[in-house]
PDB file of C-alpha atoms in Angstrom:
ATOM      1  CA  MET A   1    -104.920 164.577 -41.661  1.00  0.00           C
ATOM      2  CA  GLU A   2    -102.102 166.807 -40.480  1.00  0.00           C
ATOM      3  CA  VAL A   3     -98.901 165.183 -39.242  1.00  0.00           C
ATOM      4  CA  LYS A   4     -97.044 167.205 -36.611  1.00  0.00           C
ATOM      5  CA  ARG A   5     -94.209 164.803 -35.817  1.00  0.00           C
ATOM      6  CA  ILE A   6     -92.312 161.863 -37.298  1.00  0.00           C
ATOM      7  CA  CYS A   7     -91.241 159.193 -34.809  1.00  0.00           C
ATOM      8  CA  ALA A   8     -88.682 156.487 -35.534  1.00  0.00           C
ATOM      9  CA  ALA A   9     -89.376 153.540 -33.207  1.00  0.00           C
ATOM     10  CA  TYR A  10     -87.352 150.367 -33.471  1.00  0.00           C
ATOM     11  CA  TRP A  11     -85.678 147.304 -32.002  1.00  0.00           C
ATOM     12  CA  SER A  12     -82.308 146.769 -33.643  1.00  0.00           C
ATOM     13  CA  ALA A  13     -79.784 144.295 -32.270  1.00  0.00           C
ATOM     14  CA  THR A  14     -77.016 144.739 -34.842  1.00  0.00           C
ATOM     15  CA  GLY A  15     -77.910 148.194 -36.180  1.00  0.00           C
ATOM     16  CA  ASN A  16     -79.489 147.451 -39.546  1.00  0.00           C
ATOM     17  CA  THR A  17     -83.085 148.074 -38.549  1.00  0.00           C
ATOM     18  CA  ASP A  18     -81.887 151.285 -36.898  1.00  0.00           C
ATOM     19  CA  LYS A  19     -80.304 152.449 -40.174  1.00  0.00           C
ATOM     20  CA  THR A  20     -83.334 151.469 -42.242  1.00  0.00           C
ATOM     21  CA  VAL A  21     -85.972 153.059 -40.015  1.00  0.00           C
ATOM     22  CA  ASN A  22     -84.004 156.265 -39.544  1.00  0.00           C
ATOM     23  CA  THR A  23     -83.273 156.623 -43.264  1.00  0.00           C
ATOM     24  CA  ILE A  24     -87.001 156.443 -43.982  1.00  0.00           C
ATOM     25  CA  ALA A  25     -87.977 158.639 -41.017  1.00  0.00           C
ATOM     26  CA  GLU A  26     -85.422 161.340 -41.830  1.00  0.00           C
ATOM     27  CA  THR A  27     -86.688 161.622 -45.400  1.00  0.00           C
ATOM     28  CA  LEU A  28     -90.296 161.757 -44.186  1.00  0.00           C
ATOM     29  CA  ALA A  29     -89.500 164.530 -41.719  1.00  0.00           C
ATOM     30  CA  GLU A  30     -87.785 166.508 -44.474  1.00  0.00           C
ATOM     31  CA  LYS A  31     -90.592 166.008 -46.997  1.00  0.00           C
ATOM     32  CA  LEU A  32     -93.322 166.910 -44.506  1.00  0.00           C
ATOM     33  CA  GLY A  33     -91.393 169.706 -42.788  1.00  0.00           C
ATOM     34  CA  VAL A  34     -91.943 168.369 -39.264  1.00  0.00           C
ATOM     35  CA  PRO A  35     -89.585 167.386 -36.412  1.00  0.00           C
ATOM     36  CA  LEU A  36     -88.222 163.890 -35.936  1.00  0.00           C
ATOM     37  CA  GLU A  37     -87.942 161.961 -32.673  1.00  0.00           C
ATOM     38  CA  ARG A  38     -86.248 158.603 -32.150  1.00  0.00           C
ATOM     39  CA  ARG A  39     -87.449 155.851 -29.812  1.00  0.00           C
ATOM     40  CA  ASN A  40     -84.934 152.997 -29.646  1.00  0.00           C
ATOM     41  CA  PHE A  41     -86.236 150.175 -27.438  1.00  0.00           C
ATOM     42  CA  THR A  42     -83.444 147.660 -28.048  1.00  0.00           C
ATOM     43  CA  ARG A  43     -82.015 147.427 -24.532  1.00  0.00           C
ATOM     44  CA  PRO A  44     -84.044 146.162 -21.556  1.00  0.00           C
ATOM     45  CA  SER A  45     -83.804 149.560 -19.842  1.00  0.00           C
ATOM     46  CA  ASP A  46     -85.403 151.139 -22.933  1.00  0.00           C
ATOM     47  CA  ARG A  47     -88.444 148.927 -22.405  1.00  0.00           C
ATOM     48  CA  ALA A  48     -88.989 149.770 -18.744  1.00  0.00           C
ATOM     49  CA  GLU A  49     -91.934 152.008 -19.611  1.00  0.00           C
ATOM     50  CA  ASP A  50     -94.746 151.947 -22.148  1.00  0.00           C
ATOM     51  CA  LEU A  51     -94.280 153.789 -25.428  1.00  0.00           C
ATOM     52  CA  SER A  52     -97.207 156.024 -26.436  1.00  0.00           C
ATOM     53  CA  PHE A  53     -97.950 158.212 -29.452  1.00  0.00           C
ATOM     54  CA  THR A  54    -100.712 160.601 -30.516  1.00  0.00           C
ATOM     55  CA  GLY A  55    -103.045 161.095 -33.452  1.00  0.00           C
ATOM     56  CA  ARG A  56    -100.689 163.779 -34.814  1.00  0.00           C
ATOM     57  CA  ASP A  57     -97.761 161.381 -35.144  1.00  0.00           C
ATOM     58  CA  LEU A  58     -96.512 159.373 -38.096  1.00  0.00           C
ATOM     59  CA  VAL A  59     -94.475 156.501 -36.669  1.00  0.00           C
ATOM     60  CA  VAL A  60     -91.944 154.504 -38.665  1.00  0.00           C
ATOM     61  CA  PHE A  61     -91.917 151.297 -36.628  1.00  0.00           C
ATOM     62  CA  GLY A  62     -89.188 148.782 -37.375  1.00  0.00           C
ATOM     63  CA  MET A  63     -88.323 145.234 -36.313  1.00  0.00           C
ATOM     64  CA  PRO A  64     -86.004 142.557 -37.715  1.00  0.00           C
ATOM     65  CA  THR A  65     -87.193 139.205 -39.008  1.00  0.00           C
ATOM     66  CA  TYR A  66     -86.289 136.194 -36.867  1.00  0.00           C
ATOM     67  CA  ALA A  67     -87.271 132.785 -38.317  1.00  0.00           C
ATOM     68  CA  GLY A  68     -89.792 134.411 -40.620  1.00  0.00           C
ATOM     69  CA  LYS A  69     -91.639 136.436 -37.976  1.00  0.00           C
ATOM     70  CA  LEU A  70     -90.964 139.085 -35.343  1.00  0.00           C
ATOM     71  CA  PRO A  71     -88.537 138.126 -32.545  1.00  0.00           C
ATOM     72  CA  ASN A  72     -90.787 136.137 -30.235  1.00  0.00           C
ATOM     73  CA  LYS A  73     -89.245 137.554 -27.065  1.00  0.00           C
ATOM     74  CA  MET A  74     -89.983 141.094 -28.246  1.00  0.00           C
ATOM     75  CA  LEU A  75     -93.531 140.487 -29.464  1.00  0.00           C
ATOM     76  CA  PRO A  76     -95.129 140.833 -25.977  1.00  0.00           C
ATOM     77  CA  TYR A  77     -93.603 144.304 -25.601  1.00  0.00           C
ATOM     78  CA  VAL A  78     -94.973 145.364 -28.993  1.00  0.00           C
ATOM     79  CA  GLN A  79     -98.397 143.931 -28.197  1.00  0.00           C
ATOM     80  CA  GLN A  80     -98.715 145.158 -24.612  1.00  0.00           C
ATOM     81  CA  GLN A  81     -96.603 148.287 -24.142  1.00  0.00           C
ATOM     82  CA  ILE A  82     -96.909 150.157 -27.447  1.00  0.00           C
ATOM     83  CA  HIS A  83     -99.898 152.493 -27.731  1.00  0.00           C
ATOM     84  CA  GLY A  84    -100.743 154.167 -31.047  1.00  0.00           C
ATOM     85  CA  ASN A  85    -103.683 156.289 -29.869  1.00  0.00           C
ATOM     86  CA  GLY A  86    -104.693 156.938 -33.465  1.00  0.00           C
ATOM     87  CA  ALA A  87    -101.219 157.649 -34.871  1.00  0.00           C
ATOM     88  CA  LEU A  88    -100.377 156.804 -38.472  1.00  0.00           C
ATOM     89  CA  ALA A  89     -97.762 154.091 -38.852  1.00  0.00           C
ATOM     90  CA  VAL A  90     -95.353 152.649 -41.394  1.00  0.00           C
ATOM     91  CA  GLY A  91     -94.486 149.028 -40.615  1.00  0.00           C
ATOM     92  CA  VAL A  92     -90.897 148.170 -41.558  1.00  0.00           C
ATOM     93  CA  VAL A  93     -89.142 144.832 -41.258  1.00  0.00           C
ATOM     94  CA  THR A  94     -85.595 143.908 -42.168  1.00  0.00           C
ATOM     95  CA  PHE A  95     -84.496 140.435 -43.212  1.00  0.00           C
ATOM     96  CA  GLY A  96     -81.222 138.687 -43.897  1.00  0.00           C
ATOM     97  CA  ASN A  97     -81.423 137.697 -47.564  1.00  0.00           C
ATOM     98  CA  ARG A  98     -83.539 134.560 -47.058  1.00  0.00           C
ATOM     99  CA  SER A  99     -87.100 135.842 -46.713  1.00  0.00           C
ATOM    100  CA  TYR A 100     -89.225 138.026 -44.496  1.00  0.00           C
ATOM    101  CA  ASP A 101     -91.968 135.372 -44.726  1.00  0.00           C
ATOM    102  CA  ASN A 102     -94.743 136.567 -42.371  1.00  0.00           C
ATOM    103  CA  SER A 103     -92.930 139.176 -40.292  1.00  0.00           C
ATOM    104  CA  LEU A 104     -94.387 142.215 -42.082  1.00  0.00           C
ATOM    105  CA  ALA A 105     -97.925 140.823 -41.834  1.00  0.00           C
ATOM    106  CA  GLU A 106     -97.387 140.161 -38.135  1.00  0.00           C
ATOM    107  CA  LEU A 107     -95.993 143.641 -37.498  1.00  0.00           C
ATOM    108  CA  CYS A 108     -98.767 145.476 -39.354  1.00  0.00           C
ATOM    109  CA  ALA A 109    -101.423 143.396 -37.569  1.00  0.00           C
ATOM    110  CA  ALA A 110     -99.818 144.168 -34.205  1.00  0.00           C
ATOM    111  CA  LEU A 111     -99.679 147.892 -34.980  1.00  0.00           C
ATOM    112  CA  GLU A 112    -103.349 147.979 -35.971  1.00  0.00           C
ATOM    113  CA  ALA A 113    -104.215 146.137 -32.747  1.00  0.00           C
ATOM    114  CA  ASP A 114    -102.133 148.674 -30.811  1.00  0.00           C
ATOM    115  CA  GLY A 115    -104.273 151.563 -32.063  1.00  0.00           C
ATOM    116  CA  PHE A 116    -102.230 152.686 -35.081  1.00  0.00           C
ATOM    117  CA  HIS A 117    -103.503 153.267 -38.608  1.00  0.00           C
ATOM    118  CA  THR A 118    -101.001 151.657 -40.990  1.00  0.00           C
ATOM    119  CA  VAL A 119    -100.448 153.652 -44.169  1.00  0.00           C
ATOM    120  CA  ALA A 120     -97.516 151.708 -45.622  1.00  0.00           C
ATOM    121  CA  GLY A 121     -95.328 148.674 -45.102  1.00  0.00           C
ATOM    122  CA  GLY A 122     -91.896 147.696 -46.308  1.00  0.00           C
ATOM    123  CA  ALA A 123     -89.445 144.795 -46.105  1.00  0.00           C
ATOM    124  CA  PHE A 124     -85.769 145.595 -46.661  1.00  0.00           C
ATOM    125  CA  ALA A 125     -82.911 143.163 -47.148  1.00  0.00           C
ATOM    126  CA  CYS A 126     -80.044 143.932 -44.794  1.00  0.00           C
ATOM    127  CA  ARG A 127     -76.939 142.307 -43.434  1.00  0.00           C
ATOM    128  CA  HIS A 128     -77.936 138.995 -41.946  1.00  0.00           C
ATOM    129  CA  ALA A 129     -77.167 138.662 -38.262  1.00  0.00           C
ATOM    130  CA  PHE A 130     -74.578 136.089 -39.343  1.00  0.00           C
ATOM    131  CA  THR A 131     -73.078 137.740 -42.444  1.00  0.00           C
ATOM    132  CA  ASP A 132     -72.013 141.057 -43.964  1.00  0.00           C
ATOM    133  CA  GLY A 133     -73.341 143.131 -46.853  1.00  0.00           C
ATOM    134  CA  ARG A 134     -76.445 145.285 -46.999  1.00  0.00           C
ATOM    135  CA  PRO A 135     -78.004 147.797 -46.778  1.00  0.00           C
ATOM    136  CA  ASP A 136     -75.955 149.391 -49.550  1.00  0.00           C
ATOM    137  CA  TRP A 137     -76.321 152.741 -51.268  1.00  0.00           C
ATOM    138  CA  ASP A 138     -78.982 151.459 -53.653  1.00  0.00           C
ATOM    139  CA  ASP A 139     -81.003 150.111 -50.723  1.00  0.00           C
ATOM    140  CA  LYS A 140     -80.815 153.524 -49.065  1.00  0.00           C
ATOM    141  CA  ARG A 141     -81.945 155.176 -52.297  1.00  0.00           C
ATOM    142  CA  GLN A 142     -84.966 152.874 -52.353  1.00  0.00           C
ATOM    143  CA  MET A 143     -85.717 153.684 -48.718  1.00  0.00           C
ATOM    144  CA  GLY A 144     -85.709 157.381 -49.599  1.00  0.00           C
ATOM    145  CA  GLU A 145     -88.033 156.832 -52.552  1.00  0.00           C
ATOM    146  CA  PHE A 146     -90.372 154.805 -50.349  1.00  0.00           C
ATOM    147  CA  ALA A 147     -90.454 157.634 -47.811  1.00  0.00           C
ATOM    148  CA  ALA A 148     -91.218 160.200 -50.524  1.00  0.00           C
ATOM    149  CA  ARG A 149     -94.193 158.118 -51.701  1.00  0.00           C
ATOM    150  CA  ILE A 150     -95.462 157.831 -48.130  1.00  0.00           C
ATOM    151  CA  ALA A 151     -95.192 161.603 -47.704  1.00  0.00           C
ATOM    152  CA  ASP A 152     -97.270 162.149 -50.841  1.00  0.00           C
ATOM    153  CA  LYS A 153     -99.893 159.682 -49.613  1.00  0.00           C
ATOM    154  CA  VAL A 154    -100.127 161.255 -46.173  1.00  0.00           C
ATOM    155  CA  LYS A 155    -100.470 164.776 -47.598  1.00  0.00           C
ATOM    156  CA  ASP A 156    -103.575 163.680 -49.504  1.00  0.00           C
ATOM    157  CA  LEU A 157    -105.296 161.903 -46.607  1.00  0.00           C
ATOM    158  CA  THR A 158    -108.576 163.404 -45.467  1.00  0.00           C
ATOM    159  CA  ASP A 159    -109.927 160.402 -43.566  1.00  0.00           C
ATOM    160  CA  ILE A 160    -108.531 157.516 -41.564  1.00  0.00           C
ATOM    161  CA  PRO A 161    -107.024 155.134 -44.139  1.00  0.00           C
ATOM    162  CA  ALA A 162    -107.818 151.454 -44.501  1.00  0.00           C
ATOM    163  CA  PRO A 163    -105.031 149.211 -43.142  1.00  0.00           C
ATOM    164  CA  VAL A 164    -102.230 148.717 -45.646  1.00  0.00           C
ATOM    165  CA  ALA A 165    -102.405 145.359 -47.419  1.00  0.00           C
ATOM    166  CA  VAL A 166     -99.202 143.318 -47.110  1.00  0.00           C
ATOM    167  CA  PRO A 167     -98.461 139.672 -47.941  1.00  0.00           C
ATOM    168  CA  GLY A 168     -98.171 136.919 -45.381  1.00  0.00           C
ATOM    169  CA  ASP A 169    -100.096 135.381 -42.515  1.00  0.00           C
ATOM    170  CA  ALA A 170     -99.671 136.978 -39.096  1.00  0.00           C
ATOM    171  CA  ALA A 171    -100.729 133.738 -37.418  1.00  0.00           C
ATOM    172  CA  ALA A 172     -98.368 131.461 -39.354  1.00  0.00           C
ATOM    173  CA  PRO A 173     -95.785 129.419 -37.439  1.00  0.00           C
ATOM    174  CA  TYR A 174     -92.111 130.297 -37.319  1.00  0.00           C
ATOM    175  CA  TYR A 175     -89.720 129.131 -40.019  1.00  0.00           C
ATOM    176  CA  VAL A 176     -87.886 125.951 -39.022  1.00  0.00           C
ATOM    177  CA  PRO A 177     -84.091 126.414 -39.268  1.00  0.00           C
ATOM    178  CA  LYS A 178     -82.207 123.782 -41.238  1.00  0.00           C
ATOM    179  CA  GLY A 179     -78.632 122.586 -41.327  1.00  0.00           C
ATOM    180  CA  THR A 180     -76.366 121.952 -44.300  1.00  0.00           C
ATOM    181  CA  ASP A 181     -77.930 118.501 -44.710  1.00  0.00           C
ATOM    182  CA  GLY A 182     -81.365 120.062 -45.179  1.00  0.00           C
ATOM    183  CA  GLN A 183     -82.703 118.651 -41.937  1.00  0.00           C
ATOM    184  CA  PRO A 184     -84.245 120.744 -39.119  1.00  0.00           C
ATOM    185  CA  VAL A 185     -81.809 121.840 -36.418  1.00  0.00           C
ATOM    186  CA  LYS A 186     -82.442 122.978 -32.862  1.00  0.00           C
ATOM    187  CA  PHE A 187     -80.182 125.429 -31.091  1.00  0.00           C
ATOM    188  CA  LEU A 188     -82.443 127.206 -28.617  1.00  0.00           C
ATOM    189  CA  LYS A 189     -79.936 126.592 -25.821  1.00  0.00           C
ATOM    190  CA  ALA A 190     -76.931 127.864 -27.794  1.00  0.00           C
ATOM    191  CA  LYS A 191     -75.171 130.754 -26.065  1.00  0.00           C
ATOM    192  CA  PRO A 192     -72.150 132.919 -26.923  1.00  0.00           C
ATOM    193  CA  GLN A 193     -68.756 131.788 -25.707  1.00  0.00           C
ATOM    194  CA  THR A 194     -65.961 134.069 -24.535  1.00  0.00           C
ATOM    195  CA  ASP A 195     -62.310 133.886 -25.533  1.00  0.00           C
ATOM    196  CA  LEU A 196     -60.767 134.821 -22.202  1.00  0.00           C
ATOM    197  CA  GLY A 197     -57.454 135.462 -23.890  1.00  0.00           C
ATOM    198  CA  LYS A 198     -59.010 138.317 -25.874  1.00  0.00           C
ATOM    199  CA  CYS A 199     -61.636 139.578 -23.404  1.00  0.00           C
ATOM    200  CA  THR A 200     -60.662 142.702 -21.449  1.00  0.00           C
ATOM    201  CA  ASP A 201     -63.762 142.538 -19.230  1.00  0.00           C
ATOM    202  CA  CYS A 202     -64.973 145.935 -20.470  1.00  0.00           C
ATOM    203  CA  GLY A 203     -68.579 144.821 -19.915  1.00  0.00           C
ATOM    204  CA  ALA A 204     -69.905 146.191 -23.213  1.00  0.00           C
ATOM    205  CA  CYS A 205     -71.541 142.884 -24.124  1.00  0.00           C
ATOM    206  CA  ALA A 206     -73.505 142.806 -20.877  1.00  0.00           C
ATOM    207  CA  ARG A 207     -74.554 146.466 -21.158  1.00  0.00           C
ATOM    208  CA  LEU A 208     -75.700 146.107 -24.761  1.00  0.00           C
ATOM    209  CA  CYS A 209     -77.399 142.700 -24.692  1.00  0.00           C
ATOM    210  CA  PRO A 210     -81.065 143.255 -25.688  1.00  0.00           C
ATOM    211  CA  MET A 211     -82.150 140.516 -23.312  1.00  0.00           C
ATOM    212  CA  GLY A 212     -79.899 141.400 -20.387  1.00  0.00           C
ATOM    213  CA  ALA A 213     -78.731 137.793 -20.610  1.00  0.00           C
ATOM    214  CA  ILE A 214     -75.023 138.278 -19.870  1.00  0.00           C
ATOM    215  CA  ASN A 215     -73.749 138.462 -16.297  1.00  0.00           C
ATOM    216  CA  PRO A 216     -72.116 141.910 -15.888  1.00  0.00           C
ATOM    217  CA  SER A 217     -69.986 140.580 -13.039  1.00  0.00           C
ATOM    218  CA  ASN A 218     -68.647 137.743 -15.196  1.00  0.00           C
ATOM    219  CA  VAL A 219     -69.275 138.279 -18.902  1.00  0.00           C
ATOM    220  CA  ALA A 220     -68.309 134.689 -19.683  1.00  0.00           C
ATOM    221  CA  GLU A 221     -71.560 133.618 -18.021  1.00  0.00           C
ATOM    222  CA  VAL A 222     -74.897 133.852 -19.859  1.00  0.00           C
ATOM    223  CA  PRO A 223     -77.554 132.936 -17.282  1.00  0.00           C
ATOM    224  CA  GLY A 224     -80.391 134.660 -19.138  1.00  0.00           C
ATOM    225  CA  THR A 225     -82.220 133.908 -22.384  1.00  0.00           C
ATOM    226  CA  CYS A 226     -80.051 134.321 -25.474  1.00  0.00           C
ATOM    227  CA  ILE A 227     -81.892 134.938 -28.749  1.00  0.00           C
ATOM    228  CA  LYS A 228     -78.790 134.568 -30.951  1.00  0.00           C
ATOM    229  CA  CYS A 229     -79.079 138.165 -32.183  1.00  0.00           C
ATOM    230  CA  GLN A 230     -75.270 138.485 -32.461  1.00  0.00           C
ATOM    231  CA  ARG A 231     -75.164 141.906 -30.789  1.00  0.00           C
ATOM    232  CA  CYS A 232     -72.450 140.846 -28.354  1.00  0.00           C
ATOM    233  CA  VAL A 233     -70.428 139.336 -31.203  1.00  0.00           C
ATOM    234  CA  ARG A 234     -70.773 142.445 -33.369  1.00  0.00           C
ATOM    235  CA  LYS A 235     -70.114 144.959 -30.612  1.00  0.00           C
ATOM    236  CA  CYS A 236     -67.062 143.321 -29.035  1.00  0.00           C
ATOM    237  CA  THR A 237     -64.092 145.341 -30.271  1.00  0.00           C
ATOM    238  CA  LYS A 238     -61.710 142.573 -29.181  1.00  0.00           C
ATOM    239  CA  HIS A 239     -63.580 139.841 -31.097  1.00  0.00           C
ATOM    240  CA  ALA A 240     -63.825 137.810 -27.916  1.00  0.00           C
ATOM    241  CA  LYS A 241     -67.423 136.621 -28.365  1.00  0.00           C
ATOM    242  CA  TYR A 242     -68.339 133.718 -30.609  1.00  0.00           C
ATOM    243  CA  PHE A 243     -70.744 130.786 -31.027  1.00  0.00           C
ATOM    244  CA  ASP A 244     -69.568 127.183 -31.189  1.00  0.00           C
ATOM    245  CA  ASP A 245     -72.828 125.214 -31.059  1.00  0.00           C
ATOM    246  CA  PRO A 246     -72.646 122.680 -33.954  1.00  0.00           C
ATOM    247  CA  ALA A 247     -76.336 122.912 -34.887  1.00  0.00           C
ATOM    248  CA  PHE A 248     -76.216 126.701 -34.890  1.00  0.00           C
ATOM    249  CA  LEU A 249     -73.077 126.779 -37.035  1.00  0.00           C
ATOM    250  CA  SER A 250     -74.606 124.296 -39.469  1.00  0.00           C
ATOM    251  CA  HIS A 251     -77.614 126.600 -39.896  1.00  0.00           C
ATOM    252  CA  VAL A 252     -75.318 129.577 -40.486  1.00  0.00           C
ATOM    253  CA  ALA A 253     -73.409 127.606 -43.126  1.00  0.00           C
ATOM    254  CA  MET A 254     -76.666 126.589 -44.818  1.00  0.00           C
ATOM    255  CA  LEU A 255     -77.790 130.205 -45.080  1.00  0.00           C
ATOM    256  CA  GLU A 256     -74.442 131.289 -46.479  1.00  0.00           C
ATOM    257  CA  GLN A 257     -74.459 128.478 -49.054  1.00  0.00           C
ATOM    258  CA  ASN A 258     -78.067 128.618 -50.223  1.00  0.00           C
ATOM    259  CA  PHE A 259     -79.064 132.287 -50.081  1.00  0.00           C
ATOM    260  CA  THR A 260     -76.361 134.141 -51.981  1.00  0.00           C
ATOM    261  CA  GLU A 261     -78.597 135.798 -54.602  1.00  0.00           C
ATOM    262  CA  PRO A 262     -79.427 139.344 -53.414  1.00  0.00           C
ATOM    263  CA  LYS A 263     -83.076 139.677 -52.453  1.00  0.00           C
ATOM    264  CA  GLU A 264     -85.219 142.594 -53.570  1.00  0.00           C
ATOM    265  CA  ASN A 265     -86.762 145.093 -51.187  1.00  0.00           C
ATOM    266  CA  GLU A 266     -90.552 145.149 -51.229  1.00  0.00           C
ATOM    267  CA  VAL A 267     -92.850 148.046 -50.333  1.00  0.00           C
ATOM    268  CA  TYR A 268     -96.621 148.418 -50.007  1.00  0.00           C
ATOM    269  CA  LEU A 269     -98.766 151.569 -49.907  1.00  0.00           C
TER     270      LEU A 269
END
């Protein structure tokens, strides 16, 4: 099977999935000697139209892990508006040093259902939405090695491959967040607050919100659905956005206390 184009397709609220997918895709394009195209569908305007590929494409498709699966508000777009049309695909998930649980299984199953042929899958530890850290240089080296192995596999393909086998259960429920006391916590209604003393009303948070949840006319208002992705917090150059919901902050503290040991990246071909 001859690949004519590498496509990097991804949803990336804080930039880590973007970095991971593009590192892999760039190496693949170099190894296979074909052009690379990027399809970032993070913002609502990027999802206004369906995203289609062809049987000559190799798509590196990336999503972050939210509560052990794919972000539930993004799953309908992946299931309904992504069309593989026989393209080869590499499923990539990122996770924040706890676990990717069932997110990779869910992504690969969704890609197969969308008309892709999955040839590889990978889960890469990155900076958690709440904390700093990875991916570091060693992570990027591993991403490059993964891409080189995929290139070798694709070069040898003569028939449509069997779906890549990855761990997890695509139909499993979401992980239940816990607080510092070990008990389940609920913070679905938590929304970012605005420090009006720091905010300059530049509107970046509203423009960049993946859900379009922030009122562009008054960025202190969040009338839409917030998925706690932290994009507004990360992108505000004045550090005016923050969360103060007690249950949410307890979950953040629990993650920071209990998941300090660096997790290993895992790849499947």
